[in-house]
Amino acid sequence: MLKGGAVRRATALVAGGALLLTGVALLVLPGPGLLLVLAGLLVLSREFPGVRRYVDPVRDRALRAADDSVASPLRLAASVLAGASLLAAGVTWGLRPRLPFGGWATGSGLILSGLVLLGLLLWSLNRARQTRRAPTPATPPSRVGSGSGSGSEDTEHAVHGRPPTGAPPGDV
């Protein structure tokens, strides 16, 4: 059993580390850097609990960046243009081996980056549309004036999961 656990931890370390390092590189290169950093942290946090404290701040920042990327028509157009440019550059590098680092090894990497960028852009756009369509949660009606006792007593019992004074057992 110990051997399987060690293999699982080593696999998580290699996969999470690769995602994390790739994401850090993509913070300065074209690509979804923060999302890959988040993916790497999520993989690592499953086996290494000390990493969990970094997940929420990176998740918040990555989701904010995803929302910002589709916040205006100009940003959306620029992101689509960047994805299309990566695809075109990938095909060009794949078909022209005389270019520096020419060939399908470089070309396929650029194509993959463009597809990932466009896929994440669609995901961000869909997420933003769902957020706009979601109704805002209504505040529950106040219980002040209902039943005996003060409204604060009823609220306190509702918050703590206990029935108010005079309520039948099992009624929360």
PDB file of C-alpha atoms in Angstrom:
ATOM      1  CA  MET A   1       0.000   0.000   0.000  1.00  0.00           C
ATOM      2  CA  LEU A   2       2.837   2.370   0.810  1.00  0.00           C
ATOM      3  CA  LYS A   3       4.346   1.834  -2.615  1.00  0.00           C
ATOM      4  CA  GLY A   4       1.109   2.825  -4.399  1.00  0.00           C
ATOM      5  CA  GLY A   5       0.810   5.928  -2.218  1.00  0.00           C
ATOM      6  CA  ALA A   6       4.380   6.933  -3.001  1.00  0.00           C
ATOM      7  CA  VAL A   7       3.764   6.466  -6.729  1.00  0.00           C
ATOM      8  CA  ARG A   8       0.578   8.552  -6.516  1.00  0.00           C
ATOM      9  CA  ARG A   9       2.419  11.339  -4.660  1.00  0.00           C
ATOM     10  CA  ALA A  10       5.296  11.279  -7.146  1.00  0.00           C
ATOM     11  CA  THR A  11       2.859  11.403 -10.069  1.00  0.00           C
ATOM     12  CA  ALA A  12       1.021  14.342  -8.490  1.00  0.00           C
ATOM     13  CA  LEU A  13       4.329  16.094  -7.879  1.00  0.00           C
ATOM     14  CA  VAL A  14       5.487  15.673 -11.485  1.00  0.00           C
ATOM     15  CA  ALA A  15       2.121  16.514 -13.107  1.00  0.00           C
ATOM     16  CA  GLY A  16       1.301  19.389 -10.743  1.00  0.00           C
ATOM     17  CA  GLY A  17       4.834  20.759 -10.980  1.00  0.00           C
ATOM     18  CA  ALA A  18       4.751  20.650 -14.780  1.00  0.00           C
ATOM     19  CA  LEU A  19       1.397  22.462 -14.868  1.00  0.00           C
ATOM     20  CA  LEU A  20       2.600  25.005 -12.334  1.00  0.00           C
ATOM     21  CA  LEU A  21       5.880  25.727 -14.143  1.00  0.00           C
ATOM     22  CA  THR A  22       4.137  25.919 -17.523  1.00  0.00           C
ATOM     23  CA  GLY A  23       1.592  28.312 -16.048  1.00  0.00           C
ATOM     24  CA  VAL A  24       4.320  30.512 -14.595  1.00  0.00           C
ATOM     25  CA  ALA A  25       6.030  30.610 -18.011  1.00  0.00           C
ATOM     26  CA  LEU A  26       2.703  31.506 -19.652  1.00  0.00           C
ATOM     27  CA  LEU A  27       2.264  34.454 -17.316  1.00  0.00           C
ATOM     28  CA  VAL A  28       4.741  36.293 -19.559  1.00  0.00           C
ATOM     29  CA  LEU A  29       4.110  34.331 -22.779  1.00  0.00           C
ATOM     30  CA  PRO A  30       0.812  34.205 -24.675  1.00  0.00           C
ATOM     31  CA  GLY A  31      -1.466  31.693 -23.023  1.00  0.00           C
ATOM     32  CA  PRO A  32      -3.676  30.982 -20.016  1.00  0.00           C
ATOM     33  CA  GLY A  33      -0.978  31.271 -17.350  1.00  0.00           C
ATOM     34  CA  LEU A  34      -3.101  31.803 -14.253  1.00  0.00           C
ATOM     35  CA  LEU A  35      -5.435  28.958 -15.125  1.00  0.00           C
ATOM     36  CA  LEU A  36      -2.515  26.559 -15.531  1.00  0.00           C
ATOM     37  CA  VAL A  37      -1.007  27.775 -12.268  1.00  0.00           C
ATOM     38  CA  LEU A  38      -4.385  27.062 -10.660  1.00  0.00           C
ATOM     39  CA  ALA A  39      -4.540  23.600 -12.249  1.00  0.00           C
ATOM     40  CA  GLY A  40      -1.044  22.806 -10.983  1.00  0.00           C
ATOM     41  CA  LEU A  41      -1.917  23.961  -7.475  1.00  0.00           C
ATOM     42  CA  LEU A  42      -5.110  21.888  -7.490  1.00  0.00           C
ATOM     43  CA  VAL A  43      -3.198  18.749  -8.506  1.00  0.00           C
ATOM     44  CA  LEU A  44      -0.501  19.375  -5.903  1.00  0.00           C
ATOM     45  CA  SER A  45      -2.989  20.214  -3.133  1.00  0.00           C
ATOM     46  CA  ARG A  46      -4.592  16.771  -3.379  1.00  0.00           C
ATOM     47  CA  GLU A  47      -1.396  15.131  -2.141  1.00  0.00           C
ATOM     48  CA  PHE A  48       0.340  17.988  -0.344  1.00  0.00           C
ATOM     49  CA  PRO A  49      -2.054  19.734   2.084  1.00  0.00           C
ATOM     50  CA  GLY A  50       0.301  22.679   2.651  1.00  0.00           C
ATOM     51  CA  VAL A  51      -0.388  23.868  -0.903  1.00  0.00           C
ATOM     52  CA  ARG A  52      -4.137  24.300  -0.253  1.00  0.00           C
ATOM     53  CA  ARG A  53      -3.699  27.770   1.215  1.00  0.00           C
ATOM     54  CA  TYR A  54      -2.568  29.081  -2.185  1.00  0.00           C
ATOM     55  CA  VAL A  55      -5.502  27.668  -4.162  1.00  0.00           C
ATOM     56  CA  ASP A  56      -8.252  30.145  -3.213  1.00  0.00           C
ATOM     57  CA  PRO A  57      -6.295  33.367  -3.860  1.00  0.00           C
ATOM     58  CA  VAL A  58      -5.101  32.066  -7.245  1.00  0.00           C
ATOM     59  CA  ARG A  59      -8.612  30.815  -8.107  1.00  0.00           C
ATOM     60  CA  ASP A  60     -10.096  34.236  -7.312  1.00  0.00           C
ATOM     61  CA  ARG A  61      -7.489  36.025  -9.401  1.00  0.00           C
ATOM     62  CA  ALA A  62      -7.796  33.550 -12.317  1.00  0.00           C
ATOM     63  CA  LEU A  63     -11.597  33.832 -12.413  1.00  0.00           C
ATOM     64  CA  ARG A  64     -11.358  37.610 -12.230  1.00  0.00           C
ATOM     65  CA  ALA A  65      -8.912  37.581 -15.162  1.00  0.00           C
ATOM     66  CA  ALA A  66     -11.231  35.263 -17.096  1.00  0.00           C
ATOM     67  CA  ASP A  67     -14.122  37.662 -16.481  1.00  0.00           C
ATOM     68  CA  ASP A  68     -11.989  40.654 -17.480  1.00  0.00           C
ATOM     69  CA  SER A  69     -11.012  38.987 -20.754  1.00  0.00           C
ATOM     70  CA  VAL A  70     -14.625  39.139 -21.956  1.00  0.00           C
ATOM     71  CA  ALA A  71     -15.684  42.303 -20.116  1.00  0.00           C
ATOM     72  CA  SER A  72     -15.753  44.529 -23.207  1.00  0.00           C
ATOM     73  CA  PRO A  73     -16.168  43.933 -26.933  1.00  0.00           C
ATOM     74  CA  LEU A  74     -12.678  45.349 -27.562  1.00  0.00           C
ATOM     75  CA  ARG A  75     -11.025  42.894 -25.147  1.00  0.00           C
ATOM     76  CA  LEU A  76     -13.047  40.028 -26.587  1.00  0.00           C
ATOM     77  CA  ALA A  77     -12.016  40.952 -30.121  1.00  0.00           C
ATOM     78  CA  ALA A  78      -8.359  41.253 -29.091  1.00  0.00           C
ATOM     79  CA  SER A  79      -8.485  37.830 -27.408  1.00  0.00           C
ATOM     80  CA  VAL A  80     -10.085  36.200 -30.455  1.00  0.00           C
ATOM     81  CA  LEU A  81      -7.493  37.874 -32.687  1.00  0.00           C
ATOM     82  CA  ALA A  82      -4.683  36.564 -30.453  1.00  0.00           C
ATOM     83  CA  GLY A  83      -6.086  33.016 -30.634  1.00  0.00           C
ATOM     84  CA  ALA A  84      -6.502  33.186 -34.395  1.00  0.00           C
ATOM     85  CA  SER A  85      -2.959  34.572 -34.727  1.00  0.00           C
ATOM     86  CA  LEU A  86      -1.566  31.658 -32.719  1.00  0.00           C
ATOM     87  CA  LEU A  87      -3.401  29.204 -34.980  1.00  0.00           C
ATOM     88  CA  ALA A  88      -2.129  30.923 -38.129  1.00  0.00           C
ATOM     89  CA  ALA A  89       1.425  31.094 -36.774  1.00  0.00           C
ATOM     90  CA  GLY A  90       1.258  27.403 -35.890  1.00  0.00           C
ATOM     91  CA  VAL A  91       0.199  26.410 -39.401  1.00  0.00           C
ATOM     92  CA  THR A  92       2.844  28.701 -40.899  1.00  0.00           C
ATOM     93  CA  TRP A  93       5.613  27.261 -38.712  1.00  0.00           C
ATOM     94  CA  GLY A  94       4.426  23.751 -39.449  1.00  0.00           C
ATOM     95  CA  LEU A  95       4.450  24.240 -43.220  1.00  0.00           C
ATOM     96  CA  ARG A  96       7.675  26.279 -43.391  1.00  0.00           C
ATOM     97  CA  PRO A  97      10.537  24.214 -41.888  1.00  0.00           C
ATOM     98  CA  ARG A  98      13.099  26.868 -42.970  1.00  0.00           C
ATOM     99  CA  LEU A  99      11.771  29.332 -40.401  1.00  0.00           C
ATOM    100  CA  PRO A 100      13.681  29.525 -37.104  1.00  0.00           C
ATOM    101  CA  PHE A 101      12.537  26.541 -35.044  1.00  0.00           C
ATOM    102  CA  GLY A 102      10.378  25.650 -38.043  1.00  0.00           C
ATOM    103  CA  GLY A 103       8.509  22.381 -38.294  1.00  0.00           C
ATOM    104  CA  TRP A 104       5.505  20.721 -36.765  1.00  0.00           C
ATOM    105  CA  ALA A 105       6.990  20.487 -33.274  1.00  0.00           C
ATOM    106  CA  THR A 106       6.825  24.273 -32.924  1.00  0.00           C
ATOM    107  CA  GLY A 107       3.736  24.588 -35.099  1.00  0.00           C
ATOM    108  CA  SER A 108       1.709  22.096 -33.089  1.00  0.00           C
ATOM    109  CA  GLY A 109       2.622  23.862 -29.859  1.00  0.00           C
ATOM    110  CA  LEU A 110       1.390  27.163 -31.265  1.00  0.00           C
ATOM    111  CA  ILE A 111      -1.778  25.550 -32.592  1.00  0.00           C
ATOM    112  CA  LEU A 112      -2.430  23.920 -29.228  1.00  0.00           C
ATOM    113  CA  SER A 113      -1.897  27.259 -27.460  1.00  0.00           C
ATOM    114  CA  GLY A 114      -4.351  28.942 -29.820  1.00  0.00           C
ATOM    115  CA  LEU A 115      -6.971  26.231 -29.305  1.00  0.00           C
ATOM    116  CA  VAL A 116      -6.583  26.385 -25.532  1.00  0.00           C
ATOM    117  CA  LEU A 117      -6.856  30.174 -25.616  1.00  0.00           C
ATOM    118  CA  LEU A 118     -10.011  30.086 -27.751  1.00  0.00           C
ATOM    119  CA  GLY A 119     -11.516  27.291 -25.637  1.00  0.00           C
ATOM    120  CA  LEU A 120     -10.903  29.208 -22.417  1.00  0.00           C
ATOM    121  CA  LEU A 121     -12.284  32.320 -24.050  1.00  0.00           C
ATOM    122  CA  LEU A 122     -15.516  30.465 -24.894  1.00  0.00           C
ATOM    123  CA  TRP A 123     -15.652  29.141 -21.330  1.00  0.00           C
ATOM    124  CA  SER A 124     -15.176  32.668 -19.945  1.00  0.00           C
ATOM    125  CA  LEU A 125     -17.831  34.079 -22.251  1.00  0.00           C
ATOM    126  CA  ASN A 126     -20.313  31.352 -21.265  1.00  0.00           C
ATOM    127  CA  ARG A 127     -19.521  31.899 -17.576  1.00  0.00           C
ATOM    128  CA  ALA A 128     -20.039  35.656 -17.916  1.00  0.00           C
ATOM    129  CA  ARG A 129     -23.391  35.146 -19.682  1.00  0.00           C
ATOM    130  CA  GLN A 130     -24.587  32.739 -16.988  1.00  0.00           C
ATOM    131  CA  THR A 131     -23.556  35.185 -14.287  1.00  0.00           C
ATOM    132  CA  ARG A 132     -25.522  37.969 -15.967  1.00  0.00           C
ATOM    133  CA  ARG A 133     -28.620  35.736 -16.333  1.00  0.00           C
ATOM    134  CA  ALA A 134     -28.546  34.361 -12.785  1.00  0.00           C
ATOM    135  CA  PRO A 135     -31.113  36.022 -10.546  1.00  0.00           C
ATOM    136  CA  THR A 136     -29.812  37.735  -7.479  1.00  0.00           C
ATOM    137  CA  PRO A 137     -30.752  35.874  -4.317  1.00  0.00           C
ATOM    138  CA  ALA A 138     -33.657  37.501  -2.515  1.00  0.00           C
ATOM    139  CA  THR A 139     -33.376  38.179   1.174  1.00  0.00           C
ATOM    140  CA  PRO A 140     -35.737  36.002   3.204  1.00  0.00           C
ATOM    141  CA  PRO A 141     -38.736  37.787   4.687  1.00  0.00           C
ATOM    142  CA  SER A 142     -38.297  39.032   8.196  1.00  0.00           C
ATOM    143  CA  ARG A 143     -39.878  36.998  10.958  1.00  0.00           C
ATOM    144  CA  VAL A 144     -40.417  40.057  13.137  1.00  0.00           C
ATOM    145  CA  GLY A 145     -43.921  40.122  14.496  1.00  0.00           C
ATOM    146  CA  SER A 146     -44.669  36.478  13.734  1.00  0.00           C
ATOM    147  CA  GLY A 147     -45.358  34.223  16.666  1.00  0.00           C
ATOM    148  CA  SER A 148     -44.526  34.926  20.279  1.00  0.00           C
ATOM    149  CA  GLY A 149     -41.308  36.413  21.507  1.00  0.00           C
ATOM    150  CA  SER A 150     -38.987  38.883  19.877  1.00  0.00           C
ATOM    151  CA  GLY A 151     -37.845  38.729  16.267  1.00  0.00           C
ATOM    152  CA  SER A 152     -34.228  38.499  17.368  1.00  0.00           C
ATOM    153  CA  GLU A 153     -34.993  35.285  19.284  1.00  0.00           C
ATOM    154  CA  ASP A 154     -36.530  33.728  16.173  1.00  0.00           C
ATOM    155  CA  THR A 155     -33.585  34.844  14.056  1.00  0.00           C
ATOM    156  CA  GLU A 156     -31.104  33.483  16.584  1.00  0.00           C
ATOM    157  CA  HIS A 157     -32.816  30.108  16.591  1.00  0.00           C
ATOM    158  CA  ALA A 158     -33.016  30.002  12.798  1.00  0.00           C
ATOM    159  CA  VAL A 159     -29.322  30.834  12.500  1.00  0.00           C
ATOM    160  CA  HIS A 160     -28.261  28.200  15.011  1.00  0.00           C
ATOM    161  CA  GLY A 161     -30.608  25.546  13.622  1.00  0.00           C
ATOM    162  CA  ARG A 162     -32.779  25.287  16.751  1.00  0.00           C
ATOM    163  CA  PRO A 163     -36.553  25.689  16.762  1.00  0.00           C
ATOM    164  CA  PRO A 164     -37.899  28.916  18.272  1.00  0.00           C
ATOM    165  CA  THR A 165     -39.492  28.890  21.699  1.00  0.00           C
ATOM    166  CA  GLY A 166     -42.874  27.168  21.640  1.00  0.00           C
ATOM    167  CA  ALA A 167     -42.266  25.400  18.329  1.00  0.00           C
ATOM    168  CA  PRO A 168     -42.996  21.674  18.186  1.00  0.00           C
ATOM    169  CA  PRO A 169     -39.935  19.362  18.363  1.00  0.00           C
ATOM    170  CA  GLY A 170     -38.327  18.724  14.969  1.00  0.00           C
ATOM    171  CA  ASP A 171     -39.588  21.997  13.503  1.00  0.00           C
ATOM    172  CA  VAL A 172     -36.641  24.166  12.489  1.00  0.00           C
TER     173      VAL A 172
END
